[in-house]
Short mmCIF file of C-alpha atoms in Angstrom, two decimals:
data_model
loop_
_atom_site.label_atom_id
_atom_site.label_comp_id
_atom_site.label_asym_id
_atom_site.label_seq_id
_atom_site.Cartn_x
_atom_site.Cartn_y
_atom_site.Cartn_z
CA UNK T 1 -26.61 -28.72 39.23
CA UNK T 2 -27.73 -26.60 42.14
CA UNK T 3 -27.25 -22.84 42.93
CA UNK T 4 -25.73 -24.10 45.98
CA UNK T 5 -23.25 -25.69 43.98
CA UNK T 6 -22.46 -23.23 41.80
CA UNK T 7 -21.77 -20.54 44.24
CA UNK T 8 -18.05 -19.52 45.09
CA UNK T 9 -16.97 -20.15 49.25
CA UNK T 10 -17.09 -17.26 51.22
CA UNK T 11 -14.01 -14.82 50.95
CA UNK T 12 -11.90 -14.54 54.45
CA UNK T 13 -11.64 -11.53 56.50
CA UNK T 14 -8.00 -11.00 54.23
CA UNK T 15 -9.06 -10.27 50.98
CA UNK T 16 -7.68 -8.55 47.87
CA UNK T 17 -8.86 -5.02 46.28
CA UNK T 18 -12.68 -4.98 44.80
CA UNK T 19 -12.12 -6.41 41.59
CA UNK T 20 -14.87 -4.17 40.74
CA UNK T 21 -13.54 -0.56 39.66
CA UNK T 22 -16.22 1.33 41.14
CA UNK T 23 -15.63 -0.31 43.67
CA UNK T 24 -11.87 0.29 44.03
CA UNK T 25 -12.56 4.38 43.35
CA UNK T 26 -14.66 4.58 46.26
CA UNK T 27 -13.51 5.75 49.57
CA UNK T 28 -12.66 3.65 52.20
CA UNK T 29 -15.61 4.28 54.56
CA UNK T 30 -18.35 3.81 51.58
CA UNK T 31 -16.60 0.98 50.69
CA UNK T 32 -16.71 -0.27 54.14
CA UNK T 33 -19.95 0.55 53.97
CA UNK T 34 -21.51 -1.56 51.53
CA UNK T 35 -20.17 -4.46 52.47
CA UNK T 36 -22.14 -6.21 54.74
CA UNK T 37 -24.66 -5.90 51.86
CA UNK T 38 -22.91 -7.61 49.02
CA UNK T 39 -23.62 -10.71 48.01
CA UNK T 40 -20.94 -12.44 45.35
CA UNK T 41 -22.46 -14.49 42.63
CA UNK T 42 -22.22 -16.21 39.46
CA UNK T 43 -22.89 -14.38 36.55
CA UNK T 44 -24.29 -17.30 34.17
CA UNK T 45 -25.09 -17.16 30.22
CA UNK T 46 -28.37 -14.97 29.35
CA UNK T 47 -28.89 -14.77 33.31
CA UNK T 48 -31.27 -11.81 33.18
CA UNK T 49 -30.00 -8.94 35.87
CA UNK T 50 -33.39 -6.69 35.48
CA UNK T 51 -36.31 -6.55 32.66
CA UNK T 52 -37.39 -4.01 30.61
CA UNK T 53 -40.12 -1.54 32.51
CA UNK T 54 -40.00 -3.91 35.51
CA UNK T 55 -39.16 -2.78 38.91
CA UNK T 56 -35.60 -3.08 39.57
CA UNK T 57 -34.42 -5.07 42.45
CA UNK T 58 -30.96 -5.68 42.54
CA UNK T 59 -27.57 -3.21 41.62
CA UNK T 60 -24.76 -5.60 40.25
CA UNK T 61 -21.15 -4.65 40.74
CA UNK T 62 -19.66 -7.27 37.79
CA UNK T 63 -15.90 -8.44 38.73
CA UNK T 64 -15.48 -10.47 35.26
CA UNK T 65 -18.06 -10.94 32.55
CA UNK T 66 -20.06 -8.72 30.63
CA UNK T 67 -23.49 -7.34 30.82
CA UNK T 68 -25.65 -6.27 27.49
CA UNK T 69 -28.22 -3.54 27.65
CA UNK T 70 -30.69 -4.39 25.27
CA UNK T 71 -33.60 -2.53 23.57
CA UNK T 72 -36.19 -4.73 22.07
CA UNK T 73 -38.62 -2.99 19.45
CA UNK T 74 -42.51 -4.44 19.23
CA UNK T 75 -41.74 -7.27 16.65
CA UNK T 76 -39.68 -8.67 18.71
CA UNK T 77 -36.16 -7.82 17.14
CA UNK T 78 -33.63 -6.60 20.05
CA UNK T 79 -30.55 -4.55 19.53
CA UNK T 80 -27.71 -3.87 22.14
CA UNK T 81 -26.90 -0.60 22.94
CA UNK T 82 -24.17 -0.57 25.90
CA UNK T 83 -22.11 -2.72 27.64
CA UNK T 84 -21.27 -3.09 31.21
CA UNK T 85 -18.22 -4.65 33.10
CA UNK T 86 -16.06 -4.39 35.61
CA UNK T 87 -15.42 -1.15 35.18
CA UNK T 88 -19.45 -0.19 36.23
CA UNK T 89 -22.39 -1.06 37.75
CA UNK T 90 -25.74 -2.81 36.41
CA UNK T 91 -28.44 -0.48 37.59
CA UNK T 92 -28.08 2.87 35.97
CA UNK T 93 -31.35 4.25 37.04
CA UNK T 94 -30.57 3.53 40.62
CA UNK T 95 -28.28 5.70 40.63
CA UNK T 96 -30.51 8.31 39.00
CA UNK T 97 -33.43 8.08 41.28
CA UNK T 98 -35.64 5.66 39.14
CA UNK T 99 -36.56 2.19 39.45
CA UNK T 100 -37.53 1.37 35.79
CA UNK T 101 -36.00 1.16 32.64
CA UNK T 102 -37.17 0.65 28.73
CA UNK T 103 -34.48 -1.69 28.67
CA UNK T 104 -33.36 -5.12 29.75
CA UNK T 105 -29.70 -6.29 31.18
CA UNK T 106 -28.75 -10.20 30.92
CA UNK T 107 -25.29 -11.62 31.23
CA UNK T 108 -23.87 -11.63 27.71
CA UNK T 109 -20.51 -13.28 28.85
CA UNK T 110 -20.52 -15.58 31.79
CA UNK T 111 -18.34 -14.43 35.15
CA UNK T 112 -18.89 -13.32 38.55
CA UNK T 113 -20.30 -10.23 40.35
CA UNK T 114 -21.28 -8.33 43.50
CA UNK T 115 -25.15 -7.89 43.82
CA UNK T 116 -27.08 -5.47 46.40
CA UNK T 117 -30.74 -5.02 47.00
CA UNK T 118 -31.61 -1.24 44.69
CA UNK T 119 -33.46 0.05 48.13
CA UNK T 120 -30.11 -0.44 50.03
CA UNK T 121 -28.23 0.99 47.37
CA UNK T 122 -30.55 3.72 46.78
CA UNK T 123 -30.20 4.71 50.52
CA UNK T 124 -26.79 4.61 50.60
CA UNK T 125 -26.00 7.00 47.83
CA UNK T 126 -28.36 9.34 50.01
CA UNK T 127 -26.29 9.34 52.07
CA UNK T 128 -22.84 9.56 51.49
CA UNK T 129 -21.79 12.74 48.35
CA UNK T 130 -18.61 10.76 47.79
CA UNK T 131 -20.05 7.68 46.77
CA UNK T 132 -22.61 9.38 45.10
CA UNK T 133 -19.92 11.43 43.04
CA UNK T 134 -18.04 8.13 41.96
CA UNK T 135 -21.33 6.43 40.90
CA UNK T 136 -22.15 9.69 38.40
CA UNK T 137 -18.98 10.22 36.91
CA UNK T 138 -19.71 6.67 36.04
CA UNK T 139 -23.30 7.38 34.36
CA UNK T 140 -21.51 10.13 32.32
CA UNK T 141 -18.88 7.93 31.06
CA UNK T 142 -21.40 4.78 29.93
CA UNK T 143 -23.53 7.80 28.28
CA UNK T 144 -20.49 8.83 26.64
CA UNK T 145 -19.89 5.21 25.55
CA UNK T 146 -23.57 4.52 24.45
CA UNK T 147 -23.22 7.91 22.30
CA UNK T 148 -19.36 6.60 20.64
CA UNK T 149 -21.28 3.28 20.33
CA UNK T 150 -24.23 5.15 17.73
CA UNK T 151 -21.40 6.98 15.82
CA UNK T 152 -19.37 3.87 15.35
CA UNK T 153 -22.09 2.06 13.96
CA UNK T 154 -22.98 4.45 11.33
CA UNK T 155 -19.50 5.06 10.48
CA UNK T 156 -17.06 2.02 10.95
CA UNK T 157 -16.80 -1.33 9.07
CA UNK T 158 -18.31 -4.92 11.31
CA UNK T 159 -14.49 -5.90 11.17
CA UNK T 160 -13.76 -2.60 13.11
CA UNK T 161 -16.35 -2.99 15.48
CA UNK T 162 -16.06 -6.81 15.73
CA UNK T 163 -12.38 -5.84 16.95
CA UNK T 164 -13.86 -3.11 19.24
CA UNK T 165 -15.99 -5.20 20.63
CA UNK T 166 -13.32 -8.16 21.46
CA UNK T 167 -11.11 -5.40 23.01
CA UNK T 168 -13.57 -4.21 25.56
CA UNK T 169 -14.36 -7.76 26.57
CA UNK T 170 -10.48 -8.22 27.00
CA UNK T 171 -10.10 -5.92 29.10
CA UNK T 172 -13.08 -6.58 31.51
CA UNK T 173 -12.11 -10.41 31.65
CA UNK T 174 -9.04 -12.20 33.47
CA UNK T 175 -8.17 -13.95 30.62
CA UNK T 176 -7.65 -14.12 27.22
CA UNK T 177 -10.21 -16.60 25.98
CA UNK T 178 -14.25 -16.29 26.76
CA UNK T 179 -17.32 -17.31 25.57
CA UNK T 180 -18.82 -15.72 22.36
CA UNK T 181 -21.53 -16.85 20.52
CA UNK T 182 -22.48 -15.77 17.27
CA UNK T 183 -26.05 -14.36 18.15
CA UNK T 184 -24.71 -12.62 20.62
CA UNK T 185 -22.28 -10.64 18.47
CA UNK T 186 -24.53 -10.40 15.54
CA UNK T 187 -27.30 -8.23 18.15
CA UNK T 188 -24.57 -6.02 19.32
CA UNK T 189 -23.19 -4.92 16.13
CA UNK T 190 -26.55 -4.88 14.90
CA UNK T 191 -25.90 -7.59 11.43
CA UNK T 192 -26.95 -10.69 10.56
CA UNK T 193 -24.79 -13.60 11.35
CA UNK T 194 -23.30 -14.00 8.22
CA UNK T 195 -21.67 -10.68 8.62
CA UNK T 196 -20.33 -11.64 11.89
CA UNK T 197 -19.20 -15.16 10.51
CA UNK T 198 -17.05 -13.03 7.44
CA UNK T 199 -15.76 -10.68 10.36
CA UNK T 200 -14.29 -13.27 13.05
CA UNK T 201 -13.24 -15.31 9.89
CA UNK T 202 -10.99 -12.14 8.40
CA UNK T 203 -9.55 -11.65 12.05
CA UNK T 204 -9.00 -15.22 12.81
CA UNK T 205 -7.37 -15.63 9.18
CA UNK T 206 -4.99 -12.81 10.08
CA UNK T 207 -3.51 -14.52 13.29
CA UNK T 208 -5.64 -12.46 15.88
CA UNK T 209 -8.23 -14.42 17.09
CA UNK T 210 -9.01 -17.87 17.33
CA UNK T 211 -12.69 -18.67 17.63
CA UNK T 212 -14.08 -22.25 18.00
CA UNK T 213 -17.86 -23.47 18.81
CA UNK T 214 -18.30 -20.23 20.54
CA UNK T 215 -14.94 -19.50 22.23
CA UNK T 216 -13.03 -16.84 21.52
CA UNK T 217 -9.37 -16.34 21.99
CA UNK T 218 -7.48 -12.96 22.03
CA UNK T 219 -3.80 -14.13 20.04
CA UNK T 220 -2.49 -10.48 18.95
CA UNK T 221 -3.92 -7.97 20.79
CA UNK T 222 -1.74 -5.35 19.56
CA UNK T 223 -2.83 -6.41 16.34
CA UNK T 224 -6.20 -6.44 17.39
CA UNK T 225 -5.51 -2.73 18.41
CA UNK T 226 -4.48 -1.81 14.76
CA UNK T 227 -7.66 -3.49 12.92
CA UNK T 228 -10.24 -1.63 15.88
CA UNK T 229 -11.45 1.67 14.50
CA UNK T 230 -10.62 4.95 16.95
CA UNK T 231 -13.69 4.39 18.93
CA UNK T 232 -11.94 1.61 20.96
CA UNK T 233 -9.36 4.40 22.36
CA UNK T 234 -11.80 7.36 22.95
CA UNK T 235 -14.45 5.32 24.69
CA UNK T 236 -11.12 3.87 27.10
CA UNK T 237 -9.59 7.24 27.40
CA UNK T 238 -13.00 9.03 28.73
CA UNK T 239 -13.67 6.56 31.22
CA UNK T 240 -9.61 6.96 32.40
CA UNK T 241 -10.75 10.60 32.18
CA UNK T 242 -13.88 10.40 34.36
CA UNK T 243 -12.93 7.73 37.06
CA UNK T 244 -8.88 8.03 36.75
CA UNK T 245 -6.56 4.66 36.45
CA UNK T 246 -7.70 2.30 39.17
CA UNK T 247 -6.41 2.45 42.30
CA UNK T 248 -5.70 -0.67 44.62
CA UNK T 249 -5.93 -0.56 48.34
CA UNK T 250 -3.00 -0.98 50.10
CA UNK T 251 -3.13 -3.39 53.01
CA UNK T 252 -3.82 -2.37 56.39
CA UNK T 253 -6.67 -3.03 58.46
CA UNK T 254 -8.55 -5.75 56.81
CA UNK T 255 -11.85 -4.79 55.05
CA UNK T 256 -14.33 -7.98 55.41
CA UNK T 257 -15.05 -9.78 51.87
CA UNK T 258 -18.58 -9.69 50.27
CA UNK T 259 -20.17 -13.13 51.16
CA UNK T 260 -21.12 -15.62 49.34
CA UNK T 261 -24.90 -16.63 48.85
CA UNK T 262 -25.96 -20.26 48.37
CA UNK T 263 -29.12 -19.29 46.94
CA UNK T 264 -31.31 -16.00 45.79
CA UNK T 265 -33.14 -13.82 48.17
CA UNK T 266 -36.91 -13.88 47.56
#
């Protein structure tokens, strides 16, 4: 299959809110702003989205999937250690006036996002203290959620976190199923996949989950709620705290869609 064939048509000039949060937080005028700069793709299966002390080229505003940051030690053994959605942006050091990071991003659930050269971005966010505002209320909730992320890990059972996990990937994705493998889950609660397999078995066993040759399906969520340890609701509350419940735009004069690329920029 080609890229070209795996790229969504172009959006008309009528188009809904950014499905992206950020996004939808940002005043009209920044919004309007970046634009003519974003570029929607498809997020695929361990599509890397920058390396590990490699320049970074790209921002990504995600609209459904999920993105794992990943820290790989010198033998080779990776860990994840934050997740990114639609509530965020891929490119935290961007935002911070870097262009490198000690750690990787690649697409841990497949979806779609917004993508926008760093340089662009970067000069942007120089010049606009709104946008810029948005984008590090942001940083300090993901640091907040790397830093409930460590404590729940020491403290909290792989069934708890297993249903932590499953929750936040609800919630960033526009349905109730998605794609989950095993390694995938096993790196981010940091287990081997036997633990993970005893985990998803317990859940699905209680009527919350189905999960079949690597998709997942949310049944109970409310349930799902009641197994997750507290970390679920802090991490969900601070960024409600930080960035406020999403607001939609309300229709008006249109706002042109991000286009659609048919292939990547060199």
């Amino acid at each position: 299959m080609t890229q070209r064939s795996r790229v969504a048509p172009a959006k008309s000039a009528e188009v809904e809110p950014p499905a992206n949060r950020l996004l939808g937080l940002l005043p009209r005028r920044d919004y309007a702003r970046l634009l003519p700069h974003l570029q929607r793709i498809p997020l695929e299966y361990r599509q890397p989205l920058y390396d590990a002390h490699k320049p970074i080229r790209f921002v990504y505003f995600i609209e459904t999937g999920v993105g794992s940051l990943v820290n790989t030690m010198a033998n080779g053994q990776a860990a994840e250690v934050g997740t990114i959605g639609n509530e965020g942006v891929v490119g935290l050091p961007i935002l911070l006036d870097d262009d490198k990071a000690p750690t990787s991003v690649y697409v841990q659930v497949p979806g779609v996002g917004l993508r926008m050269r760093a340089t662009l971005f970067k000069n942007e966010l120089k010049q606009s203290d709104s946008m810029r505002t948005v984008m590090h209320r942001y940083a300090h909730a993901f640091f907040n959620q790397v830093a409930q992320s460590a404590a729940c890990n020491q403290f909290h059972s792989i069934e708890q976190r297993c249903s932590r996990w499953m929750l936040m990937t609800h919630d960033r994705m526009q349905s109730s199923q998605f794609l989950l493998t095993q390694e995938f889950l096993a790196m981010m609660l940091g287990v081997q996949r036997t633990g993970v397999t005893v985990a998803a078995g317990a859940l699905q066993r209680a009527g919350l989950i189905r999960y079949t040759r690597g998709n997942l399906t949310i049944v109970d969520r409310r349930g799902l709620e009641r197994r997750s340890c507290e970390c679920y609701r802090i991490s969900k509350m601070e960024f409600d705290r930080l960035l406020g419940v999403r607001k939609l735009r309300k229709t008006g004069t249109p706002v042109p869609g991000p286009r659609a690329i048919s292939r990547r920029p060199s």
